[in-house]
Short mmCIF file of C-alpha atoms in Angstrom, two decimals:
data_model
loop_
_atom_site.label_atom_id
_atom_site.label_comp_id
_atom_site.label_asym_id
_atom_site.label_seq_id
_atom_site.Cartn_x
_atom_site.Cartn_y
_atom_site.Cartn_z
CA UNK A 9 -2.23 24.19 15.01
CA UNK A 10 1.45 24.29 16.08
CA UNK A 11 3.97 23.49 13.44
CA UNK A 12 5.43 20.21 14.53
CA UNK A 13 9.22 19.47 13.37
CA UNK A 14 11.88 16.03 13.19
CA UNK A 15 14.44 16.34 15.29
CA UNK A 16 15.69 12.60 15.04
CA UNK A 17 15.01 9.72 12.67
CA UNK A 18 16.71 6.57 13.01
CA UNK A 19 16.46 2.43 11.13
CA UNK A 20 17.47 -0.55 11.71
CA UNK A 21 18.92 -2.42 8.90
CA UNK A 22 15.91 -4.37 6.04
CA UNK A 23 15.59 -7.65 5.11
CA UNK A 24 15.49 -11.03 6.46
CA UNK A 25 16.97 -10.84 9.57
CA UNK A 26 16.93 -14.44 11.07
CA UNK A 27 17.96 -13.35 13.80
CA UNK A 28 16.14 -9.84 14.90
CA UNK A 29 13.10 -10.54 16.84
CA UNK A 30 9.93 -8.27 16.36
CA UNK A 31 11.19 -5.93 19.44
CA UNK A 32 14.52 -5.74 19.05
CA UNK A 33 14.00 -4.05 15.85
CA UNK A 34 11.67 -1.52 16.96
CA UNK A 35 13.53 -0.98 19.76
CA UNK A 36 17.31 -0.43 18.01
CA UNK A 37 15.35 2.26 15.14
CA UNK A 38 13.83 4.04 18.31
CA UNK A 39 17.40 4.45 20.55
CA UNK A 40 18.97 5.17 17.12
CA UNK A 41 16.35 8.31 16.95
CA UNK A 42 16.31 9.68 20.60
CA UNK A 43 20.24 10.04 20.67
CA UNK A 44 20.21 11.06 16.87
CA UNK A 45 17.51 13.51 18.37
CA UNK A 46 19.54 14.03 21.92
CA UNK A 47 16.49 13.22 24.15
CA UNK A 48 16.23 12.65 27.54
CA UNK A 49 13.67 9.73 28.35
CA UNK A 50 11.97 12.08 30.10
CA UNK A 51 11.62 14.35 27.34
CA UNK A 52 9.64 11.88 25.63
CA UNK A 53 5.51 12.77 26.36
CA UNK A 54 3.67 9.45 23.72
CA UNK A 55 5.41 7.04 21.66
CA UNK A 56 3.36 6.11 18.60
CA UNK A 57 3.83 2.59 16.76
CA UNK A 58 2.65 2.02 13.35
CA UNK A 59 2.12 -1.37 12.90
CA UNK A 60 0.19 -3.32 10.17
CA UNK A 61 -0.86 -6.96 11.07
CA UNK A 62 1.87 -8.27 14.90
CA UNK A 63 -0.50 -10.25 15.00
CA UNK A 64 -1.19 -12.79 12.09
CA UNK A 65 2.85 -12.69 11.76
CA UNK A 66 4.13 -12.88 14.97
CA UNK A 67 1.13 -13.95 17.27
CA UNK A 68 1.12 -10.29 19.27
CA UNK A 69 -1.13 -8.02 19.55
CA UNK A 70 -1.38 -4.92 22.05
CA UNK A 71 2.56 -4.02 20.46
CA UNK A 72 2.57 -0.39 21.30
CA UNK A 73 3.13 -0.74 25.13
CA UNK A 74 5.69 -4.12 24.42
CA UNK A 75 7.67 -1.59 22.20
CA UNK A 76 7.94 0.73 25.38
CA UNK A 77 8.51 -1.38 27.61
CA UNK A 78 11.21 -2.75 25.68
CA UNK A 79 12.68 0.89 24.66
CA UNK A 80 12.80 0.58 29.20
CA UNK A 81 9.88 3.74 29.56
CA UNK A 82 7.61 1.15 31.44
CA UNK A 83 8.53 3.10 34.37
CA UNK A 84 7.28 6.50 32.80
CA UNK A 85 3.46 4.86 31.56
CA UNK A 86 3.83 6.64 28.51
CA UNK A 87 0.56 6.87 26.34
CA UNK A 88 1.10 4.52 23.97
CA UNK A 89 -1.09 3.99 20.65
CA UNK A 90 -0.76 1.31 17.79
CA UNK A 91 -1.70 2.25 14.77
CA UNK A 92 -3.12 -0.18 11.51
CA UNK A 93 -4.25 0.96 8.36
CA UNK A 94 -2.78 -1.09 5.83
CA UNK A 95 0.55 -0.59 4.29
CA UNK A 96 -0.47 3.41 5.47
CA UNK A 97 0.05 2.85 9.25
CA UNK A 98 2.97 4.56 9.79
CA UNK A 99 2.72 7.28 8.05
CA UNK A 100 -1.23 7.58 9.97
CA UNK A 101 1.25 7.04 13.32
CA UNK A 102 2.62 10.13 11.67
CA UNK A 103 0.33 12.32 11.36
CA UNK A 104 -1.53 11.44 14.55
CA UNK A 105 1.37 12.16 16.63
CA UNK A 106 1.74 16.31 13.82
CA UNK A 107 -1.85 16.75 15.44
CA UNK A 108 -1.79 15.45 18.92
CA UNK A 109 1.41 17.83 18.54
CA UNK A 110 -0.10 20.34 17.13
CA UNK A 111 -2.75 20.28 19.55
CA UNK A 112 -0.74 21.56 22.34
CA UNK A 113 -1.50 18.17 24.01
CA UNK A 114 2.68 16.68 23.44
CA UNK A 115 5.60 18.46 23.63
CA UNK A 116 7.51 15.23 21.70
CA UNK A 117 6.36 12.70 20.48
CA UNK A 118 8.75 9.43 19.11
CA UNK A 119 6.52 7.42 16.19
CA UNK A 120 8.20 3.94 15.34
CA UNK A 121 7.19 1.47 12.35
CA UNK A 122 7.81 -1.94 12.14
CA UNK A 123 7.32 -5.27 10.79
CA UNK A 124 8.82 -8.94 11.28
CA UNK A 125 7.44 -10.52 8.11
CA UNK A 126 9.59 -13.47 7.90
CA UNK A 127 8.48 -15.39 10.85
CA UNK A 128 5.88 -17.09 8.69
CA UNK A 129 6.23 -18.74 5.69
CA UNK A 130 6.30 -16.21 2.08
CA UNK A 131 2.71 -18.04 0.99
CA UNK A 132 1.05 -17.05 4.55
CA UNK A 133 3.11 -13.47 4.60
CA UNK A 134 1.67 -12.75 0.84
CA UNK A 135 -2.20 -13.65 2.35
CA UNK A 136 -1.38 -11.35 5.26
CA UNK A 137 -0.74 -8.58 2.97
CA UNK A 138 -4.17 -9.59 0.44
CA UNK A 139 -6.07 -9.20 3.97
CA UNK A 140 -5.99 -5.68 3.20
CA UNK A 141 -7.89 -6.56 0.32
CA UNK A 142 -11.37 -6.77 0.21
CA UNK A 143 -11.20 -10.33 1.49
CA UNK A 144 -15.43 -10.88 0.90
CA UNK A 145 -14.52 -9.99 -2.43
CA UNK A 146 -11.68 -9.77 -3.39
CA UNK A 147 -9.50 -12.34 -2.41
CA UNK A 148 -11.84 -14.97 -1.91
CA UNK A 149 -12.25 -15.45 -5.62
CA UNK A 150 -8.69 -15.77 -5.28
CA UNK A 151 -7.30 -12.29 -5.89
CA UNK A 152 -4.06 -11.54 -4.44
CA UNK A 153 -2.75 -8.52 -3.56
CA UNK A 154 0.13 -8.85 -6.50
CA UNK A 155 -3.06 -9.60 -8.59
CA UNK A 156 -4.59 -6.80 -8.16
CA UNK A 157 -2.07 -4.70 -8.62
CA UNK A 158 -1.10 -6.30 -12.11
CA UNK A 159 -4.73 -6.11 -13.33
CA UNK A 160 -3.59 -1.88 -13.02
CA UNK A 161 -0.86 -2.44 -14.68
CA UNK A 162 -2.64 -4.47 -17.47
CA UNK A 163 -5.41 -1.44 -17.56
CA UNK A 164 -2.19 1.02 -17.46
CA UNK A 165 -0.66 -0.88 -20.60
CA UNK A 166 -3.95 -0.75 -22.30
CA UNK A 167 -5.75 3.21 -21.72
CA UNK A 168 -1.94 5.06 -22.31
CA UNK A 169 0.29 1.83 -23.63
CA UNK A 170 2.78 1.82 -20.77
CA UNK A 171 5.05 -1.30 -21.58
CA UNK A 172 6.93 -4.20 -19.10
CA UNK A 173 10.39 -2.20 -20.05
CA UNK A 174 8.62 1.07 -18.39
CA UNK A 175 8.18 -0.90 -15.64
CA UNK A 176 10.75 -2.60 -15.36
CA UNK A 177 12.55 0.96 -15.29
CA UNK A 178 11.28 1.41 -11.70
CA UNK A 179 12.90 -1.35 -10.44
CA UNK A 180 15.98 -0.72 -12.16
CA UNK A 181 16.22 2.29 -10.31
CA UNK A 182 15.53 1.67 -7.12
CA UNK A 183 17.80 -1.34 -7.15
CA UNK A 184 20.52 1.37 -8.35
CA UNK A 185 19.51 3.96 -5.00
CA UNK A 186 18.71 0.71 -3.26
CA UNK A 187 22.93 0.00 -3.72
CA UNK A 188 24.08 3.41 -2.40
CA UNK A 189 21.89 3.01 0.82
CA UNK A 190 23.97 1.46 3.81
CA UNK A 191 20.00 -0.15 5.15
CA UNK A 192 18.57 -0.95 1.75
CA UNK A 193 17.52 -4.88 2.20
CA UNK A 194 18.50 -5.50 -2.32
CA UNK A 195 22.78 -3.30 -2.65
CA UNK A 196 22.63 -4.52 -6.07
CA UNK A 197 21.77 -3.42 -8.87
CA UNK A 198 19.65 -5.33 -11.91
CA UNK A 199 19.03 -4.90 -15.63
CA UNK A 200 15.70 -4.23 -17.29
CA UNK A 201 16.43 -7.57 -18.93
CA UNK A 202 16.59 -8.76 -15.34
CA UNK A 203 13.01 -7.98 -14.54
CA UNK A 204 11.79 -8.86 -17.82
CA UNK A 205 12.95 -12.54 -17.25
CA UNK A 206 11.74 -12.95 -13.25
CA UNK A 207 9.72 -15.69 -13.04
CA UNK A 208 5.90 -14.32 -13.26
CA UNK A 209 3.98 -13.29 -10.10
CA UNK A 210 0.26 -11.67 -11.70
CA UNK A 211 0.80 -11.13 -15.44
CA UNK A 212 2.02 -8.59 -16.31
CA UNK A 213 4.40 -8.59 -12.66
CA UNK A 214 6.78 -10.49 -12.38
CA UNK A 215 9.11 -11.26 -9.78
CA UNK A 216 10.80 -8.06 -9.63
CA UNK A 217 8.15 -6.04 -10.18
CA UNK A 218 7.35 -6.66 -6.55
CA UNK A 219 8.73 -5.36 -3.98
CA UNK A 220 10.14 -8.12 -0.80
CA UNK A 221 8.95 -9.63 2.29
CA UNK A 222 11.35 -7.92 5.36
CA UNK A 223 11.92 -7.22 8.92
CA UNK A 224 12.95 -3.61 10.29
CA UNK A 225 11.95 -0.80 11.70
CA UNK A 226 12.74 2.90 11.39
CA UNK A 227 11.80 5.90 13.99
CA UNK A 228 11.38 9.33 13.47
CA UNK A 229 10.93 12.00 17.38
CA UNK A 230 8.28 14.38 16.46
CA UNK A 231 8.62 18.15 18.89
CA UNK A 232 6.82 21.45 18.93
CA UNK A 233 8.78 23.94 16.49
CA UNK A 234 9.29 26.30 19.12
CA UNK A 235 11.16 24.32 20.94
CA UNK A 236 12.79 21.96 18.78
CA UNK A 237 16.30 24.35 17.72
CA UNK A 238 16.61 22.86 21.66
CA UNK A 239 17.56 20.22 20.01
CA UNK A 240 19.04 20.55 15.95
CA UNK A 241 19.94 23.20 14.51
CA UNK A 242 18.19 21.14 11.65
CA UNK A 243 14.42 21.12 12.64
CA UNK A 244 12.78 19.34 9.67
CA UNK A 245 9.31 21.09 9.60
CA UNK A 246 6.02 19.53 8.76
CA UNK A 247 4.69 22.07 6.02
CA UNK A 248 1.59 20.01 4.07
CA UNK A 249 -0.32 16.39 5.45
CA UNK A 250 -3.11 14.57 3.75
CA UNK A 251 -4.88 11.77 4.21
CA UNK A 252 -7.57 10.40 2.00
CA UNK A 253 -9.73 6.84 1.96
CA UNK A 254 -11.08 5.49 -0.97
CA UNK A 255 -13.40 2.19 -1.90
CA UNK A 256 -11.47 -0.58 -0.33
CA UNK A 257 -12.51 -3.23 -3.30
CA UNK A 258 -10.24 -2.12 -6.10
CA UNK A 259 -12.81 -2.97 -8.39
CA UNK A 260 -15.82 -0.24 -7.38
CA UNK A 261 -13.08 2.70 -7.47
CA UNK A 262 -14.08 5.26 -10.26
CA UNK A 263 -10.56 4.87 -12.26
CA UNK A 264 -8.26 1.50 -12.27
CA UNK A 265 -5.73 3.84 -13.64
CA UNK A 266 -5.36 6.91 -10.98
CA UNK A 267 -5.95 6.73 -7.49
CA UNK A 268 -8.15 9.13 -6.21
CA UNK A 269 -6.99 8.66 -2.80
CA UNK A 270 -3.54 9.71 -3.67
CA UNK A 271 -4.31 12.49 -5.72
CA UNK A 272 -7.27 13.86 -2.65
CA UNK A 273 -4.03 13.36 -0.18
CA UNK A 274 -1.65 14.64 -2.62
CA UNK A 275 -3.48 18.34 -3.33
CA UNK A 276 -4.89 18.30 1.36
CA UNK A 277 -1.04 18.50 1.43
CA UNK A 278 0.31 21.15 -0.92
CA UNK A 279 -2.97 23.15 -0.21
CA UNK A 280 -1.75 22.70 3.75
CA UNK A 281 2.00 24.19 2.21
CA UNK A 282 0.52 26.15 -0.39
CA UNK A 283 3.28 24.39 -2.60
CA UNK A 284 3.41 22.88 -5.50
CA UNK A 285 5.10 19.23 -7.60
CA UNK A 286 7.29 21.70 -8.90
CA UNK A 287 8.94 22.70 -5.80
CA UNK A 288 9.31 19.50 -4.24
CA UNK A 289 12.60 18.46 -4.89
CA UNK A 290 12.99 14.23 -3.04
CA UNK A 291 10.03 12.25 -2.94
CA UNK A 292 9.80 9.07 -1.31
CA UNK A 293 6.53 6.59 -2.69
CA UNK A 294 5.28 3.17 -2.51
CA UNK A 295 6.55 1.37 -5.10
CA UNK A 296 4.66 -1.96 -3.34
CA UNK A 297 5.05 -2.91 -7.10
CA UNK A 298 6.50 -0.98 -10.30
CA UNK A 299 2.91 0.29 -10.93
CA UNK A 300 2.33 1.71 -7.87
CA UNK A 301 5.45 3.94 -8.64
CA UNK A 302 4.32 5.23 -12.05
CA UNK A 303 0.37 5.77 -10.53
CA UNK A 304 1.97 7.55 -7.76
CA UNK A 305 4.10 10.35 -9.69
CA UNK A 306 1.06 10.57 -12.16
CA UNK A 307 -1.07 11.39 -9.28
CA UNK A 308 0.85 13.60 -7.48
CA UNK A 309 1.07 15.70 -10.53
CA UNK A 310 5.45 15.08 -10.58
CA UNK A 311 4.66 14.10 -14.32
CA UNK A 312 1.96 14.15 -16.61
CA UNK A 313 -0.88 10.92 -16.02
CA UNK A 314 -0.27 8.33 -18.83
CA UNK A 315 3.62 9.43 -18.78
CA UNK A 316 4.65 8.23 -15.59
CA UNK A 317 6.34 4.92 -17.91
CA UNK A 318 8.19 6.60 -20.02
CA UNK A 319 9.45 9.14 -17.53
CA UNK A 320 10.92 7.05 -15.43
CA UNK A 321 13.05 4.99 -18.58
CA UNK A 322 13.70 8.51 -19.60
CA UNK A 323 15.24 9.56 -16.08
CA UNK A 324 12.93 11.65 -14.79
CA UNK A 325 12.68 10.30 -11.31
CA UNK A 326 16.59 8.88 -11.40
CA UNK A 327 18.86 10.63 -8.60
CA UNK A 328 18.98 14.08 -9.49
CA UNK A 329 16.60 14.21 -12.58
CA UNK A 330 13.68 16.06 -12.66
CA UNK A 331 12.04 15.24 -9.64
CA UNK A 332 14.47 12.37 -7.58
CA UNK A 333 12.02 9.70 -6.44
CA UNK A 334 12.14 7.08 -4.32
CA UNK A 335 16.37 7.48 -3.55
CA UNK A 336 16.54 5.26 -0.66
CA UNK A 337 15.78 2.83 -2.84
CA UNK A 338 12.23 2.39 -2.67
CA UNK A 339 10.17 0.32 -1.04
CA UNK A 340 11.57 -2.26 -3.72
CA UNK A 341 14.96 -2.26 -3.03
CA UNK A 342 15.34 -0.81 0.20
CA UNK A 343 12.39 -3.60 1.53
CA UNK A 344 8.97 -3.50 2.64
CA UNK A 345 8.37 -3.86 6.46
CA UNK A 346 5.66 -2.84 6.29
CA UNK A 347 4.69 -0.71 9.36
CA UNK A 348 8.15 0.84 9.02
CA UNK A 349 7.19 1.89 5.47
CA UNK A 350 6.33 5.31 5.92
CA UNK A 351 8.03 6.12 9.19
CA UNK A 352 10.85 4.94 7.11
CA UNK A 353 10.25 7.04 4.26
CA UNK A 354 10.62 10.06 6.37
CA UNK A 355 13.84 8.83 7.82
CA UNK A 356 14.57 9.61 4.40
CA UNK A 357 13.60 12.77 3.85
CA UNK A 358 15.13 13.96 6.54
CA UNK A 359 18.75 12.59 5.80
CA UNK A 360 17.97 14.31 2.13
CA UNK A 361 17.13 17.33 3.97
CA UNK A 362 19.80 17.55 6.39
CA UNK A 363 22.36 16.58 3.35
CA UNK A 364 24.10 13.54 5.05
CA UNK A 365 23.18 11.24 2.66
CA UNK A 366 25.97 10.30 1.17
CA UNK A 367 26.18 8.96 -2.59
CA UNK A 368 22.53 9.13 -3.09
CA UNK A 369 22.33 12.93 -1.97
CA UNK A 370 20.37 14.89 -3.32
CA UNK A 371 21.79 18.73 -4.02
CA UNK A 372 20.17 21.02 -3.35
CA UNK A 373 16.85 19.15 -1.05
CA UNK A 374 15.27 21.45 0.64
CA UNK A 375 11.82 20.36 0.50
CA UNK A 376 11.01 16.79 0.08
CA UNK A 377 7.77 14.96 0.27
CA UNK A 378 6.03 10.67 1.49
CA UNK A 379 3.41 8.99 -0.05
CA UNK A 380 2.30 6.09 1.20
CA UNK A 381 -0.56 3.73 0.54
CA UNK A 382 -2.63 1.19 2.50
CA UNK A 383 -4.07 -2.12 0.65
CA UNK A 384 -4.41 -1.10 -3.20
CA UNK A 385 -5.56 2.82 -2.57
CA UNK A 386 -7.76 2.52 -0.52
CA UNK A 387 -6.24 4.29 1.79
CA UNK A 388 -3.57 7.24 0.52
CA UNK A 389 -1.31 9.68 2.74
CA UNK A 390 0.98 12.44 1.89
CA UNK A 391 3.57 14.27 4.15
CA UNK A 392 5.45 17.74 2.60
CA UNK A 393 8.76 18.20 4.90
CA UNK A 394 10.17 20.88 4.55
CA UNK A 395 13.84 21.79 5.87
CA UNK A 396 13.06 24.40 9.16
CA UNK A 397 17.18 26.56 9.64
CA UNK B 20 -13.13 -19.67 9.74
CA UNK B 21 -15.99 -21.01 11.40
CA UNK B 22 -18.88 -21.78 8.61
CA UNK B 23 -21.81 -18.60 9.19
CA UNK B 24 -18.91 -16.43 7.50
CA UNK B 25 -19.24 -18.15 3.63
CA UNK B 26 -22.79 -19.22 4.90
CA UNK B 27 -24.56 -15.98 5.71
CA UNK B 28 -22.91 -14.40 1.65
CA UNK B 29 -24.35 -17.48 0.07
CA UNK B 30 -27.48 -15.13 -1.38
CA UNK B 31 -24.80 -12.73 -3.79
CA UNK B 32 -22.29 -15.62 -4.23
CA UNK B 33 -25.10 -18.29 -5.79
CA UNK B 34 -27.40 -15.91 -6.77
CA UNK B 35 -25.75 -12.44 -8.00
CA UNK B 36 -27.52 -10.17 -5.07
CA UNK B 37 -26.64 -6.80 -5.22
CA UNK B 38 -29.10 -3.76 -4.50
CA UNK B 39 -30.36 -0.81 -6.35
CA UNK B 40 -30.40 2.38 -5.21
CA UNK B 41 -34.51 3.61 -4.99
CA UNK B 42 -32.91 7.10 -4.99
CA UNK B 43 -31.09 7.29 -8.11
CA UNK B 44 -31.10 3.95 -9.61
CA UNK B 45 -27.68 2.84 -9.71
CA UNK B 46 -26.82 -0.65 -8.69
CA UNK B 47 -24.26 -1.89 -6.73
CA UNK B 48 -22.80 -5.50 -5.80
CA UNK B 49 -22.66 -7.23 -3.12
CA UNK B 50 -25.84 -5.07 -1.47
CA UNK B 51 -25.21 -1.84 0.22
CA UNK B 52 -27.65 -0.01 2.89
CA UNK B 53 -26.03 3.37 1.69
CA UNK B 54 -26.05 4.20 -1.91
CA UNK B 55 -21.93 5.62 -2.63
CA UNK B 56 -24.07 8.24 -4.62
CA UNK B 57 -27.16 9.27 -2.75
CA UNK B 58 -25.69 8.91 1.32
CA UNK B 59 -28.37 9.82 3.16
CA UNK B 60 -31.26 9.40 0.65
CA UNK B 61 -31.59 6.36 -0.14
CA UNK B 62 -31.55 4.96 3.35
CA UNK B 63 -34.06 2.37 3.85
CA UNK B 64 -34.95 2.61 -0.44
CA UNK B 65 -32.08 0.04 -1.18
CA UNK B 66 -33.53 -2.69 -3.44
CA UNK B 67 -33.02 -6.24 -3.30
CA UNK B 68 -31.64 -7.47 -6.97
CA UNK B 69 -30.63 -10.35 -8.56
CA UNK B 70 -27.89 -9.29 -11.50
CA UNK B 71 -28.03 -11.03 -15.00
CA UNK B 72 -24.53 -13.12 -15.02
CA UNK B 73 -24.18 -10.88 -18.27
CA UNK B 74 -21.13 -8.59 -18.10
CA UNK B 75 -17.14 -7.11 -20.78
CA UNK B 76 -13.90 -8.54 -19.40
CA UNK B 77 -12.37 -4.56 -18.25
CA UNK B 78 -9.17 -5.79 -16.75
CA UNK B 79 -7.51 -9.11 -16.13
CA UNK B 80 -4.27 -10.92 -14.79
CA UNK B 81 -2.82 -14.19 -14.97
CA UNK B 82 -2.01 -15.31 -11.22
CA UNK B 83 1.23 -17.54 -11.24
CA UNK B 84 1.77 -17.25 -7.02
CA UNK B 85 -1.30 -18.40 -5.93
CA UNK B 86 -2.42 -18.95 -2.39
CA UNK B 87 -1.65 -22.53 -0.48
CA UNK B 88 -5.94 -22.63 -1.19
CA UNK B 89 -5.59 -21.93 -4.89
CA UNK B 90 -2.52 -23.67 -5.52
CA UNK B 91 -3.68 -26.94 -8.09
CA UNK B 92 -5.34 -24.25 -9.84
CA UNK B 93 -2.69 -21.99 -10.89
CA UNK B 94 -1.93 -20.76 -13.39
CA UNK B 95 -5.42 -19.20 -13.29
CA UNK B 96 -6.85 -15.91 -14.37
CA UNK B 97 -8.89 -12.94 -12.68
CA UNK B 98 -10.15 -10.02 -14.15
CA UNK B 99 -12.35 -7.33 -13.26
CA UNK B 100 -16.23 -7.51 -14.90
CA UNK B 101 -17.86 -4.44 -15.66
CA UNK B 102 -21.81 -6.33 -15.16
CA UNK B 103 -24.50 -5.05 -17.46
CA UNK B 104 -25.93 -3.46 -14.94
CA UNK B 105 -22.96 -0.53 -14.62
CA UNK B 106 -21.75 -2.03 -11.69
CA UNK B 107 -17.96 -4.13 -11.70
CA UNK B 108 -16.77 -6.66 -9.35
CA UNK B 109 -13.78 -9.79 -9.81
CA UNK B 110 -14.17 -13.10 -10.14
CA UNK B 111 -12.11 -15.92 -12.55
CA UNK B 112 -12.52 -16.70 -15.70
CA UNK B 113 -12.87 -19.71 -16.90
CA UNK B 114 -13.12 -22.93 -19.48
CA UNK B 115 -10.72 -20.27 -21.18
CA UNK B 116 -7.13 -20.16 -22.31
CA UNK B 117 -5.33 -17.49 -20.06
CA UNK B 118 -4.33 -16.29 -23.35
CA UNK B 119 -7.43 -15.37 -25.76
CA UNK B 120 -8.55 -13.87 -22.40
CA UNK B 121 -8.69 -9.84 -23.61
CA UNK B 122 -9.68 -7.05 -22.58
CA UNK B 123 -13.21 -5.59 -23.90
CA UNK B 124 -14.02 -9.78 -23.71
CA UNK B 125 -17.67 -10.33 -23.26
CA UNK B 126 -18.40 -13.13 -20.27
CA UNK B 127 -20.95 -14.56 -18.58
CA UNK B 128 -21.27 -15.80 -14.96
CA UNK B 129 -21.73 -19.72 -13.68
CA UNK B 130 -21.94 -21.33 -10.32
CA UNK B 131 -18.74 -23.60 -9.52
CA UNK B 132 -16.82 -24.30 -6.21
CA UNK B 133 -14.70 -21.64 -4.69
CA UNK B 134 -12.22 -22.99 -2.34
CA UNK B 135 -12.90 -25.48 0.45
CA UNK B 136 -11.67 -25.05 4.24
CA UNK B 137 -8.99 -27.72 4.56
CA UNK B 138 -9.21 -31.47 4.35
CA UNK B 139 -12.53 -31.98 5.84
CA UNK B 140 -14.02 -28.78 6.44
CA UNK B 141 -16.59 -26.60 4.03
CA UNK B 142 -16.74 -26.57 0.55
CA UNK B 143 -18.15 -22.81 -0.22
CA UNK B 144 -19.15 -21.83 -3.93
CA UNK B 145 -19.25 -18.98 -5.96
CA UNK B 146 -19.62 -17.38 -8.79
CA UNK B 147 -16.26 -17.90 -11.89
CA UNK B 148 -17.53 -16.29 -15.74
CA UNK B 149 -16.61 -18.05 -18.80
CA UNK B 150 -16.61 -16.43 -22.21
CA UNK B 151 -20.14 -15.56 -23.10
CA UNK B 152 -22.16 -18.01 -25.95
#
């Protein structure tokens, strides 16, 4: 299998972007990534798009061809692919593009991720997010997406003594990081008290335990590693990727406080990379709810099982802590345009490994990881990146 | 949603019909064509069984931010319930105050209205759970 490198990255600002359409966002991110890689459009072999639910959010399917078209690539008749996998779709698009290059079929692929979520109302948007859970055996009974994560949180509290303060410390840390990210939806620090006093969404999760609804897009340019030096002095290499699935419904899983899909995806990625969690300095993990980050850092073995809450409160995962987690602000503060998530996580890791993350730079970051979830953990995907110069 | 979408799930939603693997004896709910533990060995051996409806709360939440059709019920309790047969499912816990629900609480299935498709649409029914007597 050929090595694959990231040679360009770009993203839009994230937020409630009333004046921007899905296509505006996808194109801005794509063009920034292409410009960053100093590509000519004739260098591109294919376009992959991660998008969860344009059909429901903006009533538009076939968004792969749409984005290529409005990026000025229609005349090139490029193959375009749209990938769906709940919240993991951007990360899966990255893996599929990596495989396409590794196989030798393509040399250069642009991977985008985009979601436009605010063209529908908040209640409808929450229902669309719930559609990545089991509609027939969870949602129809009244289980919301937040409610399912809340039940994981409740069980984690019961088994490990995790507290609401522990959960809140995830949101506080990610807002602190988001305040240093000019593209983040929330660039404002919050306190533990503010999280604890936010209105209930699904007990024990309050509003500030939940990532927001967002518009936004991100893109990366992938290139065969052997050709990457033609475009950049600091290619960022894929060292390992792992993807895993699990029972669709939360109630069918082996353990409500461990995401087996994350455990397996992480193991596969670390095995391929021949690395361990200690070898990684910076990670972007899927914090769609505060409990999700606690589960992720445990299941990826950054901290001991059950200790994710105290570790976060103690600053283990803070910027330039033992392992810097969600330096971008994560889904919580950077924002959560679903399809963009996996790609935006990779964009942040590339900025960190290139040493261009500004005020939120992790000192000496050489290897980074992304972790992305679909649904309530029926899909998980992990990529490990390393500076390739 | 079209009516058949609710109609075809009636057996399981009204009467808690699941399947028992003829190979290992494990019970699944809703019915499965293939046992997750036995795989190919179980094909053609999945027998229909009716659950007793008795179970225990494994975890729960109180929903305050509800989908449109549950708006009038909020706040309401959702739980993952482990049935006597070992299989788990997700359902509402009713006929009790949210603050009285606990992990480990014994519950019993009840037949209730689940929802309605708009003002004049189909009303669909199924199981909810209440504290066991």
